[in-house]
Short mmCIF file of C-alpha atoms in Angstrom, two decimals:
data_model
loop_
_atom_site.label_atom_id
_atom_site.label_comp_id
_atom_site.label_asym_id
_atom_site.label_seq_id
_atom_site.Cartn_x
_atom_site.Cartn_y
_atom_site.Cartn_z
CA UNK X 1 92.03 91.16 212.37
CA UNK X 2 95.78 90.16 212.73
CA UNK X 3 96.69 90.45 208.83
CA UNK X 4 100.81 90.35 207.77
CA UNK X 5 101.26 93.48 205.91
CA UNK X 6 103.89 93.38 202.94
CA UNK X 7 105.93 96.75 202.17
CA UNK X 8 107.82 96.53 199.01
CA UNK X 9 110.28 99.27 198.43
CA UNK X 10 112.40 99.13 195.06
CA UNK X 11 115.98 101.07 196.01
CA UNK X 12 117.83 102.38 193.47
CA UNK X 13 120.85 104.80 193.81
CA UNK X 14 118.90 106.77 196.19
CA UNK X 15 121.37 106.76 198.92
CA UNK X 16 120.18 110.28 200.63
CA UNK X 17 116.31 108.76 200.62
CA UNK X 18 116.13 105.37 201.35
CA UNK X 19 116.87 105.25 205.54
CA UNK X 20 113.75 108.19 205.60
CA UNK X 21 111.69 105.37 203.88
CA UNK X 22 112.57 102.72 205.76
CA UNK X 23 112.03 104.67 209.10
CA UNK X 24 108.60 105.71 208.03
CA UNK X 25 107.16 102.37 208.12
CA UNK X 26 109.73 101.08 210.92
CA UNK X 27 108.02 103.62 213.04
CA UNK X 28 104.36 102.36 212.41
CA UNK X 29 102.34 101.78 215.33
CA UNK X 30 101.02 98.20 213.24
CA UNK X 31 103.58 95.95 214.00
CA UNK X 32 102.82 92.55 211.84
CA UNK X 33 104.66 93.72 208.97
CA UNK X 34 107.42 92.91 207.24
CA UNK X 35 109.59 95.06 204.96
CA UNK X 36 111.14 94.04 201.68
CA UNK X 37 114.29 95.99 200.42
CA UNK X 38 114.56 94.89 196.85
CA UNK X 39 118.30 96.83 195.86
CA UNK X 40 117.77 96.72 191.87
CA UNK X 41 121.74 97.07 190.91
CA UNK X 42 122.74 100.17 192.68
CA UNK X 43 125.86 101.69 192.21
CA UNK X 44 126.40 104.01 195.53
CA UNK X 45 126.12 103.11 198.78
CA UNK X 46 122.18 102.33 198.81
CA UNK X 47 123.07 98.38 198.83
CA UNK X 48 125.62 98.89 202.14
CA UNK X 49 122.85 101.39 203.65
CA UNK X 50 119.64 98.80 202.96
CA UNK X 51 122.08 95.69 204.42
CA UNK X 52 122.63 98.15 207.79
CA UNK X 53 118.87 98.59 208.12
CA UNK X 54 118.21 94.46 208.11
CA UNK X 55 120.71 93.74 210.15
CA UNK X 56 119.24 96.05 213.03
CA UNK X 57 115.75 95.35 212.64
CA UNK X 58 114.60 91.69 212.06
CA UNK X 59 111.50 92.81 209.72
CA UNK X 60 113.74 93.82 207.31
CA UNK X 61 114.38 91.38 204.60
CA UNK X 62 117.06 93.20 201.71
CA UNK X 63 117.10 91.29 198.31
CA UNK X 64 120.29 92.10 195.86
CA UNK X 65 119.71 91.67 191.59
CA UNK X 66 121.38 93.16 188.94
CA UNK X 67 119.75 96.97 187.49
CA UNK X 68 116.33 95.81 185.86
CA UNK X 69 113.90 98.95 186.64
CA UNK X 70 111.02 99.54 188.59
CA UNK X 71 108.76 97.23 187.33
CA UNK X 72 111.32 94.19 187.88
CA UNK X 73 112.20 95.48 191.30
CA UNK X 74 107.85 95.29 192.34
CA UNK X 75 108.19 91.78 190.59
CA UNK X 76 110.80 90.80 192.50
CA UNK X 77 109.55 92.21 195.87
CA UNK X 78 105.54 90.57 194.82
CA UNK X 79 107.72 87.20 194.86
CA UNK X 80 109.05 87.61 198.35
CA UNK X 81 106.03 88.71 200.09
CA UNK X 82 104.85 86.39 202.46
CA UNK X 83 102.04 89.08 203.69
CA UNK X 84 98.05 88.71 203.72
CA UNK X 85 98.23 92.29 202.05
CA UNK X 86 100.74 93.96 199.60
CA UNK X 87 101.82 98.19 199.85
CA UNK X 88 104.43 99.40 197.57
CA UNK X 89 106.77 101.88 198.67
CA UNK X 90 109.16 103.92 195.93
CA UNK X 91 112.61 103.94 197.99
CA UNK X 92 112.61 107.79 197.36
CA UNK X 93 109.45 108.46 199.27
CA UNK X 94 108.29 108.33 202.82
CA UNK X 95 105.13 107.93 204.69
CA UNK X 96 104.50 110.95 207.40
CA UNK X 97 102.09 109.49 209.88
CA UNK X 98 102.81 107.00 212.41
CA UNK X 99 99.12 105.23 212.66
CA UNK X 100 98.61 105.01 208.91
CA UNK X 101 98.92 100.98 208.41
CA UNK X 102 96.60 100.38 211.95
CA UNK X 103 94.07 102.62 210.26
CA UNK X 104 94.10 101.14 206.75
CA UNK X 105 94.23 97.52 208.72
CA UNK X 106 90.99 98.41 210.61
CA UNK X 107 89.15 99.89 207.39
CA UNK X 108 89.87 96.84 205.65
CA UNK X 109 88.54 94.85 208.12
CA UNK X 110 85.36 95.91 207.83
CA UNK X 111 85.22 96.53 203.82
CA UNK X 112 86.93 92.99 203.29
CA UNK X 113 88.07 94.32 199.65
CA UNK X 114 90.72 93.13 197.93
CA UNK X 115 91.77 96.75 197.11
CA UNK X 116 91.71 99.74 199.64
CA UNK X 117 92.79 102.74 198.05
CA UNK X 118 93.31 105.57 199.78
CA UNK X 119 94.83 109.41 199.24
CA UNK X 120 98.60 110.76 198.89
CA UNK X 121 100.67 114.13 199.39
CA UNK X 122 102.83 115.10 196.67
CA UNK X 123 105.84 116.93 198.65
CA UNK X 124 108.05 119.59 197.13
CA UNK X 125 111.53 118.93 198.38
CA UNK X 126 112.75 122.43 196.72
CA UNK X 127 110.17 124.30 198.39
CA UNK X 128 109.23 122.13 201.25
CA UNK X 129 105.42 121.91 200.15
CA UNK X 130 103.24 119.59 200.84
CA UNK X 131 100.10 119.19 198.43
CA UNK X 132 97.20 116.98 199.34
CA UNK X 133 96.11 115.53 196.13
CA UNK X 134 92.62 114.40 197.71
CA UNK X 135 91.18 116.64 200.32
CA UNK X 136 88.35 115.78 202.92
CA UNK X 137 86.77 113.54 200.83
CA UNK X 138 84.59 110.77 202.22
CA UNK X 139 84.85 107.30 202.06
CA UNK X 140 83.35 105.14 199.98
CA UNK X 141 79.74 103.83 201.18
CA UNK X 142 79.95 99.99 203.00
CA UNK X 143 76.51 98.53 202.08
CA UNK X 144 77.44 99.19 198.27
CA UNK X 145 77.53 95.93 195.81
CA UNK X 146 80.88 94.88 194.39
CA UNK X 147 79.95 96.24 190.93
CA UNK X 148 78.78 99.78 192.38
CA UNK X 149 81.44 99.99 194.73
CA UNK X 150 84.10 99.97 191.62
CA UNK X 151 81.05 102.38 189.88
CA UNK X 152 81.53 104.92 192.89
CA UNK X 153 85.22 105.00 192.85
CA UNK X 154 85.67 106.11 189.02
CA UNK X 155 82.55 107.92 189.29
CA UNK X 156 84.68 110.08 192.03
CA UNK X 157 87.76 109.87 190.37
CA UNK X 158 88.98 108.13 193.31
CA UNK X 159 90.86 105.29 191.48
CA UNK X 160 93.97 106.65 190.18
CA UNK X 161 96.91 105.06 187.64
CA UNK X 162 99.57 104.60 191.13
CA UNK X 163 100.41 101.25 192.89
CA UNK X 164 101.76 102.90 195.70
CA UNK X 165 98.35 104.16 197.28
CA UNK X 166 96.60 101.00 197.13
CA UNK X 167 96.45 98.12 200.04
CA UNK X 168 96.51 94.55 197.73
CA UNK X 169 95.33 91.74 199.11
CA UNK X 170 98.55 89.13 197.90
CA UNK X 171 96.16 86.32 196.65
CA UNK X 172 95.44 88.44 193.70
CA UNK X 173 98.83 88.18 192.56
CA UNK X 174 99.29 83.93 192.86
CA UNK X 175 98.06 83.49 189.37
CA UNK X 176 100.70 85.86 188.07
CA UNK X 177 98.95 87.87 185.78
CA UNK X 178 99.36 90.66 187.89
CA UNK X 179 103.11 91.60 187.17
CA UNK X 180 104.40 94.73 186.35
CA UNK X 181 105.91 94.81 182.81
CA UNK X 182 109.28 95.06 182.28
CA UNK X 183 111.15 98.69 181.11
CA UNK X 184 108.51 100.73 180.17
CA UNK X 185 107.49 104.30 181.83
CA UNK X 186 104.06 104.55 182.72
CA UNK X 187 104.10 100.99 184.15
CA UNK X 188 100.83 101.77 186.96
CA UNK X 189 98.74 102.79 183.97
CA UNK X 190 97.87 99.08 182.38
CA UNK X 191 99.11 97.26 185.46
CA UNK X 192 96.16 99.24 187.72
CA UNK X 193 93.62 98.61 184.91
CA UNK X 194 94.54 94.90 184.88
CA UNK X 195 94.04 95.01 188.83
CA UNK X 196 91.07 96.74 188.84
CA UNK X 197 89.65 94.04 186.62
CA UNK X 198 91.13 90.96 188.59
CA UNK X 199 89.80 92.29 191.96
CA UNK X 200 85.97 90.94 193.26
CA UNK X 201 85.77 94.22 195.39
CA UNK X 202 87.22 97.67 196.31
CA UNK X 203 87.40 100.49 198.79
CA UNK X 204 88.71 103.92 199.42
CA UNK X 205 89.40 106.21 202.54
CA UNK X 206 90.64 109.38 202.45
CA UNK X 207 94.24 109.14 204.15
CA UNK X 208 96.75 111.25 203.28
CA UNK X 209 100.11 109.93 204.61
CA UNK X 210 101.89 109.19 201.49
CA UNK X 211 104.23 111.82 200.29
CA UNK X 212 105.03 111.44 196.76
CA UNK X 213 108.50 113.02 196.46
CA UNK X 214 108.76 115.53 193.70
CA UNK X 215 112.46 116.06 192.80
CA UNK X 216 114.16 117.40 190.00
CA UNK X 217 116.36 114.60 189.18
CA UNK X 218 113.47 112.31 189.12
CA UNK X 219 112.54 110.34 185.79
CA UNK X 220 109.66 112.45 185.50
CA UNK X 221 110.39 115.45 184.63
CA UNK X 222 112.41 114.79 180.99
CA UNK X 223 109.81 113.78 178.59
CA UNK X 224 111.45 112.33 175.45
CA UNK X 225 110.01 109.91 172.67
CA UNK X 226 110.16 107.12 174.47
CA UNK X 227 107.77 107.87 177.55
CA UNK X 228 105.51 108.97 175.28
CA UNK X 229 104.98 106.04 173.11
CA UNK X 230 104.83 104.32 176.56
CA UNK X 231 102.10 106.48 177.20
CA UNK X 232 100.71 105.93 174.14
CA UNK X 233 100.73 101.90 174.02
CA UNK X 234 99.54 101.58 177.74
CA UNK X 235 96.87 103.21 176.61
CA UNK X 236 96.09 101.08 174.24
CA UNK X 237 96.19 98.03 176.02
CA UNK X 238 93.93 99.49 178.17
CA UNK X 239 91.49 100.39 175.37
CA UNK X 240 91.78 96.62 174.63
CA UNK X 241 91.33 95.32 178.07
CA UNK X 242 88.35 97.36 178.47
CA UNK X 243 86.72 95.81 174.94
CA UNK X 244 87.48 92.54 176.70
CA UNK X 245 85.14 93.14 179.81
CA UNK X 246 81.45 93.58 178.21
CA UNK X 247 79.88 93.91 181.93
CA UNK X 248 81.84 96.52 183.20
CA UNK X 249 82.83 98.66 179.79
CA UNK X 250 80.94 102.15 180.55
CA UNK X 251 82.70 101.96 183.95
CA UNK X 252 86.07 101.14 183.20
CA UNK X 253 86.32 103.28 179.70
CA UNK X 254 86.10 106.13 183.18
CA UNK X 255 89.41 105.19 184.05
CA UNK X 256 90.77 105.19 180.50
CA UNK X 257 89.22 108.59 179.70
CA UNK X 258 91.27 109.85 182.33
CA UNK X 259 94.89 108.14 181.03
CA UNK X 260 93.57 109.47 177.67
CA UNK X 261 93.67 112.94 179.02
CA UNK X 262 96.72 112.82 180.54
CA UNK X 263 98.60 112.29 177.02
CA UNK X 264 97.52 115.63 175.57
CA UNK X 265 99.98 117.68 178.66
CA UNK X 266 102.48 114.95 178.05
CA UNK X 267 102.92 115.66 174.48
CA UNK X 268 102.92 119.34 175.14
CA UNK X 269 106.30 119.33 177.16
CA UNK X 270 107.43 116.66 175.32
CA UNK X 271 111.07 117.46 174.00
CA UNK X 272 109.95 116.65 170.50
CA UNK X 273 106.53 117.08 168.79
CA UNK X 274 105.03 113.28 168.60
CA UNK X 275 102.70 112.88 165.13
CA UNK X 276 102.66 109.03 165.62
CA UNK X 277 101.50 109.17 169.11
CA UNK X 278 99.09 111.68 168.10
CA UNK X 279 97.74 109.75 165.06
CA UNK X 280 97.44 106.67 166.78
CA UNK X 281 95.28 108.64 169.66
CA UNK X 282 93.32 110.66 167.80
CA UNK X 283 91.51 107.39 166.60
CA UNK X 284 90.05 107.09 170.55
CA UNK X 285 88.97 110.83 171.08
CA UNK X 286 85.45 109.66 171.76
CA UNK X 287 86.59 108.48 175.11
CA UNK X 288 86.37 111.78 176.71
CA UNK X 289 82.22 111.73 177.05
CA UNK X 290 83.22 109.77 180.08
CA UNK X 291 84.78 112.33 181.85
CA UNK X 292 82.60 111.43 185.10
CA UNK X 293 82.22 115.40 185.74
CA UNK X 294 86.14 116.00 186.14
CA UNK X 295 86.62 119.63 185.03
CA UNK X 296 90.11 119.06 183.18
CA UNK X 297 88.20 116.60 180.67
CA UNK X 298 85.31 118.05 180.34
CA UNK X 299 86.97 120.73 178.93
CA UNK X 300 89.36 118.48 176.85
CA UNK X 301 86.26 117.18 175.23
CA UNK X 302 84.70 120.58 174.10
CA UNK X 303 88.04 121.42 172.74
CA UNK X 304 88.09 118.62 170.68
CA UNK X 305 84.54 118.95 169.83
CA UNK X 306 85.24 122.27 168.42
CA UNK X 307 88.94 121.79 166.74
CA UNK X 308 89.08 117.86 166.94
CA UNK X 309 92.40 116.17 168.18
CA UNK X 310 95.00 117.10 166.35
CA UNK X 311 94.39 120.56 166.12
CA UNK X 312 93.60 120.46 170.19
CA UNK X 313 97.01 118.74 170.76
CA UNK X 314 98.71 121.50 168.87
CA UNK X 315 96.94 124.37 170.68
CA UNK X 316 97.96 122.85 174.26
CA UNK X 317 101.15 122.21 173.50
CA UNK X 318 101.59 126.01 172.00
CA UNK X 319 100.37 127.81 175.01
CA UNK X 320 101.97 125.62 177.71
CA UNK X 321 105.22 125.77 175.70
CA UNK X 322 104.49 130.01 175.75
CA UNK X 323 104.04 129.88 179.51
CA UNK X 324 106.95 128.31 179.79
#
């Protein structure tokens, strides 16, 4: 199968990054692919270094727009694609194997999904670590119905709140309901819930080629109010998206549980102490008994059991905040 792959990478004043992402797919043993530099305002030299790249290789299609974030950058990019199948790239991340679209291209020919997700490294730049954030797992079962195939992924905690380790087939996005929304943090958390909904079918294979650069000057690492009533109201939404879809609720409340649990280590290195956020959460604590056997919420759930929310939320965020 002959499928046009679309890479989207957003740039954005990552000037020492963005020719190591480029060259990682450049490199690729698949070669229908095109790549789609989408420079979101920068103020170094990331525009002059992305207009370089496409004018020595043909694939390379650069698209200039004034700052809008992220999420307008992957809008922008999901516009241009011309691709059978969408990957997102961040511009400050690479890929570190040479065969991984021919491999993905070949699984998908077989599954026929409209979503193969698949693994990722998380790669220390400090320390030069690499961290394989799935390990030898096996893939998920062919002869599986739709339904059960979407069952076996959040059953394994195999379908994770990231766009960037997911092959999407483009027709999903031609209705445009699939758009990422516009400056918020925690954008993948809704928008993968949303996708997950949209798509007929799904697949996953363990391949760990995608390193997920962890730097110090990334967005990540400062967590002030904002992020986390981000966090907070994309979980919501998907607490409301999940109400919508009767058929599917026990297995989709999975992937909430899991968002759910990631709040309670948010708000405990959270620069200030967040009572709405917690207020508003502690309304949804029974979402924990689906944990799908994942240690972290398993034990989340007996803590609240014993102390409830609040009380839980206060105890995490006192020890890690000791530790530290």
């Amino acid at each position: 199968m002959d499928l046009r792959i679309s890479v989207i990478i957003p740039v954005f004043n990552i000037e020492q990054y963005v020719k190591l992402a480029v060259e990682s797919v450049l490199c690729q043993t698949y070669k229908n692919l095109e790549i789609i530099l989408v420079d979101d305002g920068s103020t170094d030299t990331s525009a002059g270094i992305c207009d370089l790249i496409s004018q020595e290789y043909h694939q390379v299609k650069v698209i200039h727009k004034s700052n809008g974030g992220l999420s307008d950058a992957r809008n922008v990019g999901i516009d241009n694609a011309t691709g059978d199948y969408i990957l997102f790239l961040d511009g400050d991340d690479f890929w570190n194997d040479i065969n991984a679209i021919e491999r993905l291209v070949k699984r998908v020919s077989l599954s026929h999904v409209d979503i193969l997700n698949f693994s990722y490294i998380k790669y220390y730049e400090d320390t030069n670590e690499y961290h394989e954030y799935f390990y030898n797992i096996s893939p998920c079962p062919l002869n599986l119905t739709k339904n059960d195939r979407k069952k076996y992924l959040l059953d394994h905690n195999l379908y994770i709140a990231s766009a960037c380790n997911k092959l999407i087939k483009k027709s999903l996005f031609k209705d445009g309901d699939l758009y990422f929304v516009k400056g918020i943090y925690s954008e993948d958390i809704d928008w993968c819930l949303r996708l997950l909904i949209k798509a007929e079918s799904v697949d996953f294979i363990c391949e760990n080629f995608y390193c997920y650069r962890q730097r110090s000057g990334s967005i990540t690492h400062t967590i002030n109010d904002k992020k986390c009533h981000d966090l907070t109201n994309n979980i919501l939404k998907c607490f409301s998206m999940v109400n919508k879809s009767e058929s599917l609720q026990d297995v989709l409340y999975k992937y909430v549980a899991y968002q759910y649990g990631t709040f309670f280590i948010t708000q405990a290195v959270a620069e200030n102490y967040q009572s709405e956020c917690i207020n508003e959460l502690s309304k949804y604590k029974w979402v924990l008994k689906h944990h799908s056997n994942n240690k972290k919420l398993i034990i989340l759930n007996i803590m609240v059991t014993l102390f409830g929310y609040k009380l839980s939320c206060k105890i995490i965020r006192f020890f890690i905040r000791l530790r530290r």
